Every structure is written in structure tokens, then in C-alpha cells.
Short mmCIF file of C-alpha atoms in Angstrom, two decimals:
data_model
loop_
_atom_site.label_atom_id
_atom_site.label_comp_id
_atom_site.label_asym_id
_atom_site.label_seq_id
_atom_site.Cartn_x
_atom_site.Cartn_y
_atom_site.Cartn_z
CA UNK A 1 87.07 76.54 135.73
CA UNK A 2 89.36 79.31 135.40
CA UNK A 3 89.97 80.50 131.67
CA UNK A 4 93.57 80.01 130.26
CA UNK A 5 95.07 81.83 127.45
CA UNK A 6 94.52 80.51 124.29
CA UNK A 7 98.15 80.36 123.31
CA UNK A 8 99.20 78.78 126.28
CA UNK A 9 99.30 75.25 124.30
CA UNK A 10 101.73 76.92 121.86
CA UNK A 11 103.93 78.64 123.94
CA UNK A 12 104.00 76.55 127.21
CA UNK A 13 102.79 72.53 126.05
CA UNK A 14 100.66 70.22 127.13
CA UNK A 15 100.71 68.62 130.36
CA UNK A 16 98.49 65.00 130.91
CA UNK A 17 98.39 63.71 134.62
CA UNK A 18 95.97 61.29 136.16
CA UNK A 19 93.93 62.65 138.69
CA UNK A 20 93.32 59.13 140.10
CA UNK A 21 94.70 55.60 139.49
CA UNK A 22 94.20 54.02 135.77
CA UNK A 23 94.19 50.30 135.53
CA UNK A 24 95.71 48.88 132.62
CA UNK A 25 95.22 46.34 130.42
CA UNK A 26 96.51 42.62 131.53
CA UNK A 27 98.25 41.69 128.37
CA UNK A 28 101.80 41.98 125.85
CA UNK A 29 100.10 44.25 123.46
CA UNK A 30 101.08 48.00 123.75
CA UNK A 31 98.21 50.24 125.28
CA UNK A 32 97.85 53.76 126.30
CA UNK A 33 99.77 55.14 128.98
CA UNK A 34 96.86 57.54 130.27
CA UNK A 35 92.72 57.65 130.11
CA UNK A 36 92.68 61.69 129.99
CA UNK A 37 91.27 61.83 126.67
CA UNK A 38 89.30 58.21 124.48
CA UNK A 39 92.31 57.34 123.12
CA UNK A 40 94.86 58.60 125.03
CA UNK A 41 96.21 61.09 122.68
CA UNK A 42 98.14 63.91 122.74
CA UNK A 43 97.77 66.79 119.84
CA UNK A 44 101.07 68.17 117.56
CA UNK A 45 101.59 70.73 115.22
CA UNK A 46 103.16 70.38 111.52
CA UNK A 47 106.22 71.72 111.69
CA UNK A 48 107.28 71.88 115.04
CA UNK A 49 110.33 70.00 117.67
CA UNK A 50 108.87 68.89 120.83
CA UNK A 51 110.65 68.51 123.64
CA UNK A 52 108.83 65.79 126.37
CA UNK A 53 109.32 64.30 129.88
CA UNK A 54 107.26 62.26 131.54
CA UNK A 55 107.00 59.88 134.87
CA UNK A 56 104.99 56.36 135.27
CA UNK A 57 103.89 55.30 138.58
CA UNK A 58 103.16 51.74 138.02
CA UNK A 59 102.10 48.76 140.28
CA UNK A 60 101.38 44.98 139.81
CA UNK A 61 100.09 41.79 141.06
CA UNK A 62 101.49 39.66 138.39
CA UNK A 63 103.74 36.68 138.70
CA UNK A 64 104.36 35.41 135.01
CA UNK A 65 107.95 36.91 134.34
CA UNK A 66 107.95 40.39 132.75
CA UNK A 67 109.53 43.36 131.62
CA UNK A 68 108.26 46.84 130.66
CA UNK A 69 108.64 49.16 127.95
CA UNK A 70 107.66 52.37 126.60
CA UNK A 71 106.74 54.03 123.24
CA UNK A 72 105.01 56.62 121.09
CA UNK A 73 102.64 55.88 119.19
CA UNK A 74 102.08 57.62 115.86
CA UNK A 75 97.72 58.29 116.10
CA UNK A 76 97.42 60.61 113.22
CA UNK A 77 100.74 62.34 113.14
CA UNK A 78 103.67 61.79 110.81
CA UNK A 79 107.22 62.90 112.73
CA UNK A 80 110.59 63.54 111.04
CA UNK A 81 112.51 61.88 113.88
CA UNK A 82 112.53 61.61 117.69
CA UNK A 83 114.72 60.42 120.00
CA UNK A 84 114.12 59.27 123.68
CA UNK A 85 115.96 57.97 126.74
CA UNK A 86 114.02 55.89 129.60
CA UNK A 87 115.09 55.35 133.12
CA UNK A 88 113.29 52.53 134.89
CA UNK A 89 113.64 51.50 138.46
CA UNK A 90 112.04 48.46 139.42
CA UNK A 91 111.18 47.34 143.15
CA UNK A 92 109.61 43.83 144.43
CA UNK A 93 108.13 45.31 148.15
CA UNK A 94 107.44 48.82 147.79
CA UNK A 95 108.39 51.91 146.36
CA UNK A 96 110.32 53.21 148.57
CA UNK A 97 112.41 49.90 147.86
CA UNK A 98 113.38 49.77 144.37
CA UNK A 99 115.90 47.69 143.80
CA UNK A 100 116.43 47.63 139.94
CA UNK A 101 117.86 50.38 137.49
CA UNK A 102 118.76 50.69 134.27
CA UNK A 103 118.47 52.91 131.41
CA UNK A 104 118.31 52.76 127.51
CA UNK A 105 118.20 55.24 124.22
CA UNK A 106 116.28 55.10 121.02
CA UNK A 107 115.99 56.65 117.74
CA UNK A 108 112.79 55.06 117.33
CA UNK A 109 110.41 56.10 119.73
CA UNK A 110 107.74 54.40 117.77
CA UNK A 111 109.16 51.39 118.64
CA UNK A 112 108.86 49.40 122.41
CA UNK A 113 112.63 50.58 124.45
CA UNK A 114 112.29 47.96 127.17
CA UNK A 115 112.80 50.03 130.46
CA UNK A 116 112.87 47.51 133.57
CA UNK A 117 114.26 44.21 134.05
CA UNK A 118 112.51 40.73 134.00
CA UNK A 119 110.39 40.77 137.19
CA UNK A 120 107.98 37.99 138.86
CA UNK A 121 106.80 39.97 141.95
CA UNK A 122 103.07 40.17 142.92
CA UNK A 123 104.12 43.09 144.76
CA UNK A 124 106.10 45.02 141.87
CA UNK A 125 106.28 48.40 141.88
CA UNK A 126 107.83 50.42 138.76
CA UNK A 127 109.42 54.00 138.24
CA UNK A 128 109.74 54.93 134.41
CA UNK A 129 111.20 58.25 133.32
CA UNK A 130 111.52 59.37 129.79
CA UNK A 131 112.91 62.53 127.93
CA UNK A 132 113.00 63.18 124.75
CA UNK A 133 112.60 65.18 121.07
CA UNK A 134 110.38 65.16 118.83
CA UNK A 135 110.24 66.42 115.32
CA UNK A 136 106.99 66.59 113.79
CA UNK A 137 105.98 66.60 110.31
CA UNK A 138 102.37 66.54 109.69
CA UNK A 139 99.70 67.61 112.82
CA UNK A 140 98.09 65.12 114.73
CA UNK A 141 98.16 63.17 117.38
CA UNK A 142 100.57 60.85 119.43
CA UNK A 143 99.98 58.07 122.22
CA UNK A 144 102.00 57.83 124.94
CA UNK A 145 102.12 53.58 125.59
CA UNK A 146 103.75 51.57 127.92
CA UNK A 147 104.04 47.37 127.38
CA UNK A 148 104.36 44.51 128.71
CA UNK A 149 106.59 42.01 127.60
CA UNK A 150 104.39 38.90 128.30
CA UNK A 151 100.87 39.02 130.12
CA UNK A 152 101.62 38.96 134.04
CA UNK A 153 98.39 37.44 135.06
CA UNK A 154 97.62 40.25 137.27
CA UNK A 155 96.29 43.80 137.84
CA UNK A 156 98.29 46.22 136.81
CA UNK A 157 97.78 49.98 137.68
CA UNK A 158 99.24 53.21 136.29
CA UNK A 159 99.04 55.51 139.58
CA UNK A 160 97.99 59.10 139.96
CA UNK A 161 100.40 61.84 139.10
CA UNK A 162 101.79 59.72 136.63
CA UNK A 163 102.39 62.37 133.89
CA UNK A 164 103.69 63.20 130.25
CA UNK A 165 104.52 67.01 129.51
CA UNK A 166 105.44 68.54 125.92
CA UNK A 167 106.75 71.76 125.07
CA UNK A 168 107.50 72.95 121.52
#
């Protein structure tokens, strides 16, 4: 492993991506977007804006009607305020098929921002894109989630590369 500088967290972010595929949890309860770390989390400063991006690969096999939606969770840190937009693109064959778009904005990233519409396909396959700020008041850590809207009775699986970057 090759040593990196030990500022490179403060002056450059943090960057999670999955090095293989993660499968998710089956149900309508939030849950963490990525297995990098036990609880998915991602470490702030006190005192600092954030800027983020990130990109979900997502497929599933279940047929109870659905949506999906992203949020932050708040693990230990306090924020000031955030904002965040989402793209989602939604496809029933394959990726290279998506069929679905839209897009939303929140003030309340703390909050599920439903980023896909209602789907039924065993064969879904899901592109979510967020960017957004960050303000953060007291160090900690965050949790990048995603949600279901109801359980889909299937597997679903957040695929490698999926990623969430943060810069200060």
C-alpha cells in the first residue's frame, strides 16, 4: 500500500467506491448506501462546507411497486444546513435502456428526496446522481442511504463503482 499524505483528507476529500457489488437490504427502511466501513460512514470536520457528488449503480429483482430515494444520514455529526439535488434514471431491461428520468432538490438532505419513479420490473436497473453542500457544525460522521419506498420482494444490489466523493 502506497503511503498518502496525511493532509490529503483535508485538502482533497474523501472518496468511497465499492470494489465489488453490495447487496442491500430487501425492505422500506433507509440503509447504507456502501459497506466500505461497519456502518457506512463517512467522517466531517466542525466547521467546515462540503461539497459532494456521488453515483448509484443499482439493480433489482423485485416486482412489488417501488420507488427510490436518497439521504444523509446524520451518524454523529450535527450540520448547519445542506442542500442536494438527485438525478435518477430508471430502466426496466438493462442499463443501457433507461427509460425514466427525473430530478428533484432538497434543503433537507436528512430527509428521503425520492429519485426514480414507481417501478415493478424484475429486471430494474437504476442510475442515481446527487450533488450537493454541506455545512457542518460539530465533527462526526454522515451515512450516505438510499430507500426504498415499499419492500420489492427481491434482491437488490448496489453495483461496483458506485461512489460518493466529498471535498471541503
Amino acid at each position: 500500500m502506497e503511503k498518502v499524505d496525511e493532509n490529503f483528507a483535508e485538502l482533497y476529500g474523501s472518496l468511497t467506491v465499492l470494489s465489488a457489488d453490495y447487496t442491500l437490504t430487501d425492505s422500506a427502511t433507509a440503509q447504507k448506501a456502501f459497506d466500505a466501513s461497519t456502518l457506512g460512514t463517512v467522517a466531517v470536520a466542525a466547521a467546515t462546507t462540503y461539497e459532494f457528488e456521488a453515483q448509484y449503480l443499482i439493480t433489482n429483482t423485485g416486482a412489488t411497486s417501488h420507488t427510490w430515494a436518497v439521504l444523509i444520514a446524520l451518524t454523529t455529526a450535527t450540520l448547519t444546513s445542506g442542500a442536494m439535488t438527485v438525478r435518477g434514471r430508471s430502466g426496466i431491461t438493462s442499463a443501457a435502456t433507461l427509460t425514466a428520468d427525473s430530478s428533484a432538490y432538497t434543503t433537507d438532505v436528512t430527509t428521503a428526496l425520492v429519485a426514480t419513479a414507481a417501478s415493478t420490473s424484475t429486471t430494474e436497473n437504476v442510475i442515481l446522481n446527487l450533488t450537493g453542500i454541506l455545512r457542518v457544525n460539530a465533527a462526526g460522521t454522515i451515512t450516505p442511504q438510499v430507500k426504498l419506498s415499499a419492500q420489492a420482494n427481491g434482491t437488490q444490489t448496489m453495483l461496483k463503482n458506485s461512489y460518493f466523493r466529498m471535498r471541503p
